[in-house]
Structure formats: structure tokens, C-alpha cells
Coordinates of C-alpha atoms in Angstrom, one line a residue:
Chain A
M1 CA 89.9 145.6 106.0
P2 CA 87.4 142.9 105.9
G3 CA 84.8 143.2 103.0
T4 CA 87.2 144.7 100.4
T5 CA 87.4 142.9 97.2
A6 CA 91.0 141.9 97.7
D7 CA 90.3 140.4 101.1
T8 CA 87.1 138.4 99.8
Q9 CA 89.2 136.9 97.1
S10 CA 92.0 135.9 99.4
A11 CA 89.7 134.3 101.9
A12 CA 88.4 131.8 99.3
Y13 CA 89.5 129.4 96.7
T14 CA 88.4 130.1 93.2
P15 CA 85.8 127.5 92.0
T16 CA 86.7 125.5 89.0
D17 CA 84.8 123.1 86.8
R18 CA 86.2 120.3 89.0
T19 CA 85.3 121.8 92.3
V20 CA 81.7 122.8 91.6
P21 CA 79.5 119.8 92.4
T22 CA 76.8 118.7 90.0
R23 CA 74.4 118.3 93.0
S24 CA 74.0 119.4 96.6
A25 CA 75.7 122.6 95.6
E26 CA 74.4 124.3 98.8
R27 CA 76.8 122.0 100.7
A28 CA 79.9 123.2 98.9
S29 CA 82.2 125.9 100.2
Y30 CA 85.5 127.5 99.0
D31 CA 86.2 129.3 102.2
K32 CA 89.9 129.0 103.2
E33 CA 89.3 129.2 106.9
L34 CA 86.7 126.3 106.7
V35 CA 89.0 124.3 104.4
H36 CA 92.0 124.8 106.8
A37 CA 89.9 123.8 109.8
I38 CA 88.7 120.6 108.2
L39 CA 92.3 119.7 107.1
D40 CA 93.8 120.5 110.5
E41 CA 91.3 118.3 112.4
G42 CA 92.4 115.2 110.5
Y43 CA 95.7 113.5 109.6
V44 CA 94.7 110.7 107.4
C45 CA 93.8 111.6 103.8
H46 CA 92.9 109.4 100.8
L47 CA 95.4 110.0 98.0
G48 CA 94.2 109.4 94.5
F49 CA 96.4 109.0 91.5
V50 CA 96.3 107.4 88.1
R51 CA 98.4 104.3 87.3
D52 CA 98.3 102.7 83.9
G53 CA 95.1 104.6 83.2
A54 CA 93.3 103.3 86.3
P55 CA 92.6 105.1 89.5
V56 CA 94.4 104.2 92.7
V57 CA 93.2 105.4 96.3
L58 CA 95.5 104.9 99.2
P59 CA 95.1 106.1 102.8
T60 CA 98.2 108.1 103.9
L61 CA 99.2 110.8 106.4
Y62 CA 99.4 114.5 105.6
G63 CA 100.3 117.8 107.2
R64 CA 99.5 121.4 106.3
V65 CA 101.7 124.5 106.3
G66 CA 99.8 127.5 105.0
E67 CA 98.6 126.8 101.5
R68 CA 100.7 123.7 101.2
L69 CA 99.9 120.0 102.0
Y70 CA 102.8 117.7 102.6
L71 CA 102.6 113.9 102.3
H72 CA 105.5 111.5 102.7
G73 CA 106.4 107.9 102.3
S74 CA 109.0 105.4 101.4
T75 CA 111.1 106.4 98.4
G76 CA 110.0 103.1 97.0
S77 CA 106.3 103.7 97.2
R78 CA 104.6 104.0 93.8
P79 CA 102.9 107.5 94.1
L80 CA 106.1 109.0 95.6
R81 CA 108.2 107.5 93.0
M82 CA 105.9 108.7 90.3
A83 CA 105.8 112.3 91.7
G84 CA 109.6 112.5 91.7
A85 CA 112.1 113.3 89.0
P86 CA 111.7 113.8 86.2
D87 CA 109.2 116.4 86.9
P88 CA 106.3 117.5 85.9
G89 CA 105.0 115.7 89.1
L90 CA 102.0 113.6 89.6
A91 CA 98.3 114.6 89.1
V92 CA 96.6 113.8 92.4
C93 CA 93.3 114.2 94.3
V94 CA 93.6 114.4 98.0
T95 CA 90.4 113.9 100.0
V96 CA 89.9 114.4 103.8
T97 CA 86.7 113.3 105.4
H98 CA 85.2 113.5 108.9
V99 CA 82.0 111.7 109.6
D100 CA 80.1 113.5 112.3
G101 CA 76.8 111.6 112.6
L102 CA 74.3 109.3 111.1
V103 CA 71.1 110.9 109.8
L104 CA 68.0 108.7 110.1
A105 CA 65.0 110.0 108.2
R106 CA 61.5 108.5 108.0
S107 CA 62.1 107.7 104.4
A108 CA 64.9 105.4 103.3
F109 CA 65.7 107.9 100.5
H110 CA 66.5 110.9 102.8
H111 CA 68.9 108.9 105.0
S112 CA 72.2 110.7 105.1
I113 CA 75.5 111.3 106.9
N114 CA 76.6 114.4 108.6
Y115 CA 80.2 115.0 107.4
R116 CA 82.8 117.6 106.5
S117 CA 85.2 116.8 103.6
V118 CA 87.8 118.6 101.6
V119 CA 88.8 117.7 98.1
V120 CA 92.1 119.0 96.7
H121 CA 93.0 118.6 93.1
G122 CA 96.4 119.4 91.7
V123 CA 99.8 118.2 90.7
A124 CA 102.1 117.0 93.5
H125 CA 105.8 117.6 93.3
E126 CA 108.7 116.0 95.3
V127 CA 110.3 118.3 97.8
T128 CA 114.1 118.2 97.6
D129 CA 115.2 121.3 99.5
P130 CA 116.5 119.9 102.9
E131 CA 115.0 122.8 105.0
E132 CA 111.6 122.2 103.5
R133 CA 111.8 118.5 103.9
R134 CA 112.6 118.9 107.6
L135 CA 109.7 121.4 107.9
A136 CA 107.4 119.0 106.3
L137 CA 108.4 115.9 108.3
D138 CA 108.0 117.9 111.6
T139 CA 104.7 119.1 110.3
L140 CA 103.6 115.6 109.6
V141 CA 104.4 114.4 113.1
D142 CA 102.9 117.4 114.8
H143 CA 99.8 117.2 112.7
V144 CA 99.0 113.8 114.3
V145 CA 100.1 114.8 117.8
P146 CA 100.8 118.6 118.3
G147 CA 104.0 119.1 120.2
R148 CA 105.4 115.5 119.4
A149 CA 108.1 116.6 116.9
A150 CA 110.1 118.4 119.5
D151 CA 109.7 115.4 121.9
S152 CA 111.2 112.6 119.6
R153 CA 114.5 111.9 117.9
P154 CA 114.6 113.7 114.5
A155 CA 115.3 111.7 111.4
N156 CA 118.9 110.8 110.8
K157 CA 120.7 110.9 107.5
K158 CA 119.8 107.3 106.5
E159 CA 116.1 107.8 107.5
L160 CA 116.0 111.0 105.5
A161 CA 117.4 109.3 102.5
A162 CA 114.7 106.6 102.7
T163 CA 111.9 109.2 102.9
A164 CA 110.2 111.0 100.0
V165 CA 108.2 114.1 100.7
I166 CA 105.7 115.5 98.2
R167 CA 104.0 118.8 98.2
L168 CA 100.5 119.8 96.9
D169 CA 99.6 123.5 96.8
L170 CA 96.1 124.4 98.0
E171 CA 94.7 126.0 94.8
E172 CA 91.9 124.0 93.4
V173 CA 90.1 123.1 96.7
S174 CA 86.6 122.8 97.9
A175 CA 84.9 121.7 101.1
K176 CA 81.5 120.0 101.6
V177 CA 79.6 120.0 104.8
R178 CA 76.3 118.5 105.9
T179 CA 75.0 119.3 109.3
G180 CA 71.6 119.2 111.0
G181 CA 68.8 116.6 111.3
A182 CA 66.8 114.7 108.8
N183 CA 65.1 116.5 106.0
D184 CA 62.0 114.4 105.3
D185 CA 59.2 115.3 102.8
P186 CA 56.3 117.0 104.5
E187 CA 54.0 114.0 103.7
D188 CA 56.4 111.6 105.6
L189 CA 56.5 113.7 108.9
A190 CA 53.7 111.8 110.5
L191 CA 55.2 108.3 109.7
P192 CA 55.7 106.2 112.9
H193 CA 59.6 105.9 112.3
W194 CA 62.1 107.6 114.6
A195 CA 64.1 110.4 112.9
G196 CA 67.1 112.3 114.1
V197 CA 70.9 112.1 114.3
V198 CA 73.3 109.6 115.9
P199 CA 76.5 111.6 116.6
L200 CA 79.8 109.8 116.3
R201 CA 81.9 109.5 119.5
K202 CA 85.2 111.4 119.0
G203 CA 88.5 111.6 120.8
Y204 CA 91.0 109.2 122.2
E205 CA 91.2 106.5 124.9
A206 CA 93.9 106.5 127.5
P207 CA 97.4 106.1 126.1
V208 CA 98.9 102.6 126.3
P209 CA 102.7 102.5 127.0
N210 CA 104.9 100.4 124.9
A211 CA 105.9 97.1 126.6
D212 CA 109.6 98.1 126.3
L213 CA 109.1 101.6 127.7
T214 CA 111.7 102.8 130.2
S215 CA 110.1 102.8 133.6
G216 CA 109.6 106.2 135.0
I217 CA 108.7 107.9 131.7
E218 CA 105.3 109.5 132.3
V219 CA 102.7 110.2 129.6
P220 CA 103.5 113.5 128.2
D221 CA 101.3 116.6 128.8
Y222 CA 100.5 116.9 125.1
L223 CA 98.8 113.5 125.3
T224 CA 96.9 113.8 128.7
G225 CA 95.2 116.9 127.4
R226 CA 93.5 115.3 124.4
Chain B
M19 CA 87.0 70.4 104.3
P20 CA 89.3 73.2 105.6
G21 CA 92.7 72.7 104.3
T22 CA 91.9 71.4 100.8
T23 CA 93.3 73.4 97.9
A24 CA 89.9 74.4 96.7
D25 CA 88.9 75.8 100.1
T26 CA 92.2 77.6 100.5
Q27 CA 91.7 79.4 97.1
S28 CA 88.2 80.3 97.8
A29 CA 89.0 81.9 101.1
A30 CA 91.4 84.4 99.6
Y31 CA 91.4 86.9 96.8
T32 CA 94.2 86.3 94.1
P33 CA 96.9 88.8 94.4
T34 CA 97.7 90.9 91.3
D35 CA 100.3 93.4 90.3
R36 CA 98.1 96.1 91.7
T37 CA 97.2 94.5 95.0
V38 CA 100.8 93.5 96.0
P39 CA 102.3 96.5 97.8
T40 CA 105.8 97.7 97.0
R41 CA 106.5 98.0 100.7
S42 CA 105.2 96.8 104.1
A43 CA 104.2 93.5 102.3
E44 CA 103.9 91.9 105.7
R45 CA 100.9 94.1 106.4
A46 CA 99.1 92.9 103.4
S47 CA 96.4 90.3 103.3
Y48 CA 94.0 88.7 100.8
D49 CA 91.9 86.8 103.3
K50 CA 88.3 87.1 102.4
E51 CA 87.0 86.9 106.0
L52 CA 89.3 89.7 107.0
V53 CA 88.3 91.8 104.0
H54 CA 84.7 91.3 104.6
A55 CA 85.1 92.2 108.4
I56 CA 86.8 95.5 107.5
L57 CA 84.2 96.4 104.9
D58 CA 81.3 95.6 107.2
E59 CA 82.6 97.7 110.0
G60 CA 82.5 100.9 107.9
Y61 CA 80.0 102.6 105.7
V62 CA 81.9 105.4 104.1
C63 CA 84.5 104.6 101.4
H64 CA 86.6 106.8 99.2
L65 CA 85.6 106.2 95.5
G66 CA 88.3 106.9 93.1
F67 CA 87.8 107.4 89.4
V68 CA 89.5 109.1 86.4
R69 CA 87.9 112.2 84.9
D70 CA 89.6 113.8 81.8
G71 CA 92.8 111.9 82.6
A72 CA 92.9 113.2 86.3
P73 CA 92.0 111.3 89.5
V74 CA 89.0 112.1 91.5
V75 CA 88.4 110.8 95.0
L76 CA 85.0 111.3 96.7
P77 CA 83.6 110.0 100.0
T78 CA 80.4 108.0 99.5
L79 CA 78.4 105.3 101.2
Y80 CA 78.6 101.6 100.4
G81 CA 77.1 98.3 101.3
R82 CA 78.2 94.7 100.8
V83 CA 76.3 91.6 99.7
G84 CA 78.5 88.6 99.5
E85 CA 81.2 89.5 96.9
R86 CA 79.5 92.5 95.7
L87 CA 79.9 96.2 96.8
Y88 CA 77.0 98.5 96.1
L89 CA 77.3 102.3 95.8
H90 CA 74.6 104.7 95.1
G91 CA 73.9 108.4 94.4
S92 CA 71.9 110.8 92.3
T93 CA 71.6 109.9 88.7
G94 CA 73.0 113.3 88.0
S95 CA 76.3 112.6 89.9
R96 CA 79.4 112.3 87.7
P97 CA 80.8 108.9 88.6
L98 CA 77.3 107.3 88.5
R99 CA 76.6 108.9 85.1
M100 CA 79.9 107.7 83.9
A101 CA 79.3 104.1 85.2
G102 CA 76.0 103.9 83.3
A103 CA 75.1 103.1 79.8
P104 CA 76.8 102.7 77.4
D105 CA 78.6 100.1 79.3
P106 CA 81.7 99.0 79.7
G107 CA 81.3 100.7 83.1
L108 CA 83.8 102.8 85.0
A109 CA 87.2 101.9 86.3
V110 CA 87.2 102.6 90.0
C111 CA 89.2 102.0 93.1
V112 CA 87.2 101.9 96.3
T113 CA 89.2 102.2 99.6
V114 CA 87.8 101.8 103.1
T115 CA 90.1 102.8 106.1
H116 CA 89.6 102.5 109.8
V117 CA 92.1 104.4 112.0
D118 CA 92.5 102.5 115.3
G119 CA 95.3 104.3 117.1
L120 CA 98.3 106.7 117.0
V121 CA 101.6 105.0 117.3
L122 CA 104.3 107.2 119.0
A123 CA 107.8 106.0 118.7
R124 CA 111.0 107.5 120.3
S125 CA 112.2 108.3 116.7
A126 CA 110.1 110.6 114.5
F127 CA 110.8 108.2 111.6
H128 CA 109.0 105.2 113.3
H129 CA 105.8 107.1 114.2
S130 CA 102.8 105.4 112.6
I131 CA 99.1 104.7 112.7
N132 CA 97.4 101.5 113.6
Y133 CA 94.8 101.0 110.9
R134 CA 92.8 98.5 108.9
S135 CA 92.2 99.2 105.3
V136 CA 90.7 97.5 102.1
V137 CA 91.4 98.6 98.6
V138 CA 89.2 97.2 95.8
H139 CA 90.1 97.7 92.1
G140 CA 87.7 97.0 89.3
V141 CA 85.1 98.2 86.9
A142 CA 81.8 99.3 88.4
H143 CA 78.6 98.8 86.4
E144 CA 75.2 100.4 86.8
V145 CA 72.6 98.0 88.3
T146 CA 69.4 98.1 86.3
D147 CA 67.5 95.1 87.6
P148 CA 64.7 96.3 89.8
E149 CA 65.1 93.4 92.3
E150 CA 68.8 94.0 92.6
R151 CA 68.4 97.7 92.9
R152 CA 66.0 97.2 95.9
L153 CA 68.4 94.8 97.5
A154 CA 71.3 97.3 97.0
L155 CA 69.3 100.2 98.5
D156 CA 68.2 98.2 101.6
T157 CA 71.7 97.0 102.0
L158 CA 73.0 100.6 101.9
V159 CA 70.6 101.7 104.7
D160 CA 71.2 98.6 106.8
H161 CA 75.1 98.9 106.3
V162 CA 74.9 102.3 108.2
V163 CA 72.2 101.1 110.8
P164 CA 71.5 97.4 110.8
G165 CA 67.7 96.9 111.1
R166 CA 66.8 100.4 109.8
A167 CA 65.8 99.5 106.2
A168 CA 62.7 97.6 107.5
D169 CA 61.9 100.5 109.8
S170 CA 61.6 103.2 107.2
R171 CA 59.5 104.2 104.2
P172 CA 61.0 102.3 101.2
A173 CA 61.9 104.5 98.1
N174 CA 58.9 105.4 96.0
K175 CA 58.9 105.3 92.1
K176 CA 60.1 108.9 91.9
E177 CA 62.9 108.4 94.3
L178 CA 64.0 105.2 92.6
A179 CA 64.1 107.0 89.3
A180 CA 66.4 109.7 90.8
T181 CA 68.7 107.1 92.2
A182 CA 71.5 105.3 90.4
V183 CA 73.1 102.2 91.9
I184 CA 76.5 100.8 90.7
R185 CA 78.0 97.5 91.6
L186 CA 81.7 96.5 92.0
D187 CA 82.5 92.8 92.3
L188 CA 85.1 91.9 94.9
E189 CA 87.8 90.3 92.8
E190 CA 90.9 92.3 92.9
V191 CA 91.0 93.1 96.5
S192 CA 93.6 93.5 99.3
A193 CA 93.6 94.4 103.0
K194 CA 96.3 96.1 104.9
V195 CA 96.6 96.1 108.7
R196 CA 98.9 97.6 111.2
T197 CA 98.5 96.7 114.9
G198 CA 100.7 96.8 118.0
G199 CA 103.0 99.2 119.6
A200 CA 106.0 101.3 118.4
N201 CA 108.8 99.5 116.7
D202 CA 111.9 101.6 117.6
D203 CA 115.4 100.8 116.5
P204 CA 117.3 98.9 119.4
E205 CA 119.6 101.9 119.8
D206 CA 116.7 104.3 120.4
L207 CA 115.0 102.2 123.2
A208 CA 116.8 104.1 126.0
L209 CA 115.9 107.6 124.7
P210 CA 113.8 109.6 127.2
H211 CA 110.8 109.9 125.0
W212 CA 107.4 108.2 125.8
A213 CA 106.4 105.5 123.4
G214 CA 103.1 103.7 123.0
V215 CA 99.8 103.8 121.3
V216 CA 96.9 106.2 121.8
P217 CA 93.8 104.3 120.8
L218 CA 90.9 106.1 119.0
R219 CA 87.6 106.3 120.8
K220 CA 84.9 104.5 118.8
G221 CA 81.2 104.3 118.9
Y222 CA 78.3 106.7 119.1
E223 CA 76.8 109.4 121.4
A224 CA 73.2 109.2 122.4
P225 CA 70.8 109.7 119.5
V226 CA 69.4 113.3 119.1
P227 CA 65.7 113.2 118.0
N228 CA 64.7 115.5 115.1
A229 CA 63.1 118.7 116.2
D230 CA 59.9 117.7 114.2
L231 CA 59.7 114.2 115.6
T232 CA 56.2 113.1 116.6
S233 CA 56.1 112.9 120.3
G234 CA 55.8 109.5 121.7
I235 CA 58.2 107.8 119.2
E236 CA 60.9 106.2 121.3
V237 CA 64.5 105.7 120.2
P238 CA 64.4 102.2 118.5
D239 CA 66.2 99.2 120.0
Y240 CA 68.6 98.9 117.1
L241 CA 70.0 102.3 118.1
T242 CA 70.1 102.0 121.8
G243 CA 72.2 98.8 121.6
R244 CA 75.0 100.6 119.8

């Protein structure tokens, strides 16, 4: 039943020292449903790891299955090599950000951005189980274009051998959300500057067929509906 | 004159061990003009730093002046505190990514994303010179909405005291760009799957005035033109 202690706990991630912000704490959330929704709306994350003591941040694709994030890449790529054997894996921070609007206040100081972000801290491990690797790779394709994994040629043996998959469990996770208009100080409200929000345009343009596409193959339903 | 050694050198960043990718090297570029264009098209970066040995990646605003990136935040925020006195600053990686399109190949393996990204490695330092701080803050506002800094109330003494500015020089920098359609293997071209690119929609929706906006203040020209 909703409202019981057990349910309340399972519906939220437990805050930690790393996931409690030092400021704008009112924007932070540990709600699993919110975190999942933000993750599922995107497909490009920024993967952070430490190499020779210095931070590295790379954009890469991801997919989610329940409380697991999957990332993949060439077996030759640095972070994927570092996450592989010998375990204990690779300490990572995975961040997903959606920018929703520009917030223009009368004061320069209160200018802001409406956004939704998720930050995941943890240790990523290489996935070696063949079944889980298949699931992860299908998920990565379907995360970008739902329905696409079933409508493409699955990876063959050689491609599978060239692809590393890593998993990051969703345990130490927080979301941060800013919505709404500009929050100017009361004494600035009468200033002659426009204030409000400029929403970002979202979505996709019409699909552009490949030059070498076999004639007669129509744009699939899962693309026309976007 | 174009084509001289000196000009060629000054037009590109010098590759380093960190900025030469282990794969897809053909997508990498060190061209300053390209790097600047990618940076100037965005305003949200992902800032990576190391805290207690682990990576942290946070979305934040940035602005560029020549070969300098400026970031700002509350004086209480962790990375800005860490970049401040006592110097030697904070080792960071700043990454800016624009997603341009989804690339659907016949094979799951060759699915991809068209994107342009810039990765900057370096040590960020707190900016304490009042003139440079003003320049940086104006730049941060104008980077999101060109022309806006002059049409808003500048930061007052109290706001300036609450704001930390850090600078990261553009020295160890690379761009990575993927464009074009799907690159399937020759033996997959006859498969019955659609292949091509789904471009992302870009731009902004109509500005939404604040509920408390003084009546009679029109949407400024620098917004209607976007």
C-alpha cells in the first residue's frame, strides 16, 4: 500500500553526502519515478571518470533497465578498458541533463535555466554474461529509438567481440529540477526589463533517408509518430 | 599570411596524450575556429572534477572570451570553493555536446548519433580581479542570450560577493564531430530495414512573459529574432 514505510523507502534513493547539494537543496529530489523519467527521456549522458588523477568527461549513449544503467563502447576505449578485468571496476559519475528553457530575470544575478538533471555516482562493471550483454545492447538501441532493436540486424559474433558493455547500478542517485519563471527580488520588479522564460523547442525534424536506401522502404511507424 | 607555419600553429590546439582519442580518430579536430563555434553555440557544459578520489560531473553555464572559458556559481558550491584559494586551482574537464541527429543503420552495431562536442582539460582558477569578474559575468549572460547583459540590472555588491567565477584557459582542447548518414557494411545494404538520419529540432518556442511582468514591456528584439 502506498504510504507504508517500506513503500516510501523503495520509492526513493537514500541521500548520501555526495548527493545532497550544498545549495539550491529545494531543487534536489531522490524520487525514483522522477529519476527514471528524466533518464528515459534522454539517451546521451556525460560519463565522468578519473584517469591519472585528473577528471575526464565524455558524452556517450546509455540505456536503462530497472535500476541498472548500461553504457557501451569499443573494447579499445579508455573508460571501458578501465572498467573491465581485473575488477573492482571503475568509479564513475554519470550525468544526464535536459535544458527546458532560458530564464530571463530583471537582474543579471537571477538569470537561470530551467532544467532537469540526474547525477549517478557509483562503480561501473563490465558485463560479461552473454544474455545480459544482448539485453543491454537492445536497450541501448531502443532507448534512442523505441522499437528499433527489433527492426535492425542484431550484432554478429565479430561485432559483439568488439563491443564492451558496462553496468552502473542506480543506488547513489539524485535529480535536480528547476521550473517556473524568473524569481527577481521585490525591489527589482518595477525595472523596465522584460522577464520570463524562453522554452526550448524539442522534438525531431522529418527523417532523412540514406542515399543508398533501397527504394520502396518507407519510413517506419516508430519514426513517423515522433 | 595563411599557410605559414606560425599561422597554422596558432589556428590549432596542440594534441596531447589526453586529447588524442583511442578510436574514431578521424572524428577528432584541434581546429580553433571549429572549437570556438561549438563552444559558442552552447551555454551548458558538463564540468568534471575529482572529489575524494571520485569523479563528479555537474551541468553548469559557461561563457567564452577568446581563449578563456568562464564558469560561475555560488561561493558555497563545491567545485568553486575547491578552485579558490589556496591556489593551485582545480583540475577539471569541461565538455560541451550538441546532439544533431539520430543515425539509424540497418545493423544495430552501426547505429550512431550525429554530434559535435568539445572537451577541455586543464586547471581552473578563481578569478579575483574585479574587472575580469565583471567581464566574465556579462559574458555568461550574453552567452545564453546575446544582448541581454546590457538589458538587465548588473550584479550589486552583495550579489558579487556571493558569486565565484573561475577561469579555464583553452590550451588542451579537442573537438569531435560526426556528420552524415548511416555507414552500413556492404553486405547489409540490401536488408529490408530503413536507414537514415532523424535530425533534432533546434531553436526556441515563443517567449513566455513572467506572471509579474509590468504591463507594456514588450518582448525585446534580441529574443524575437531567435
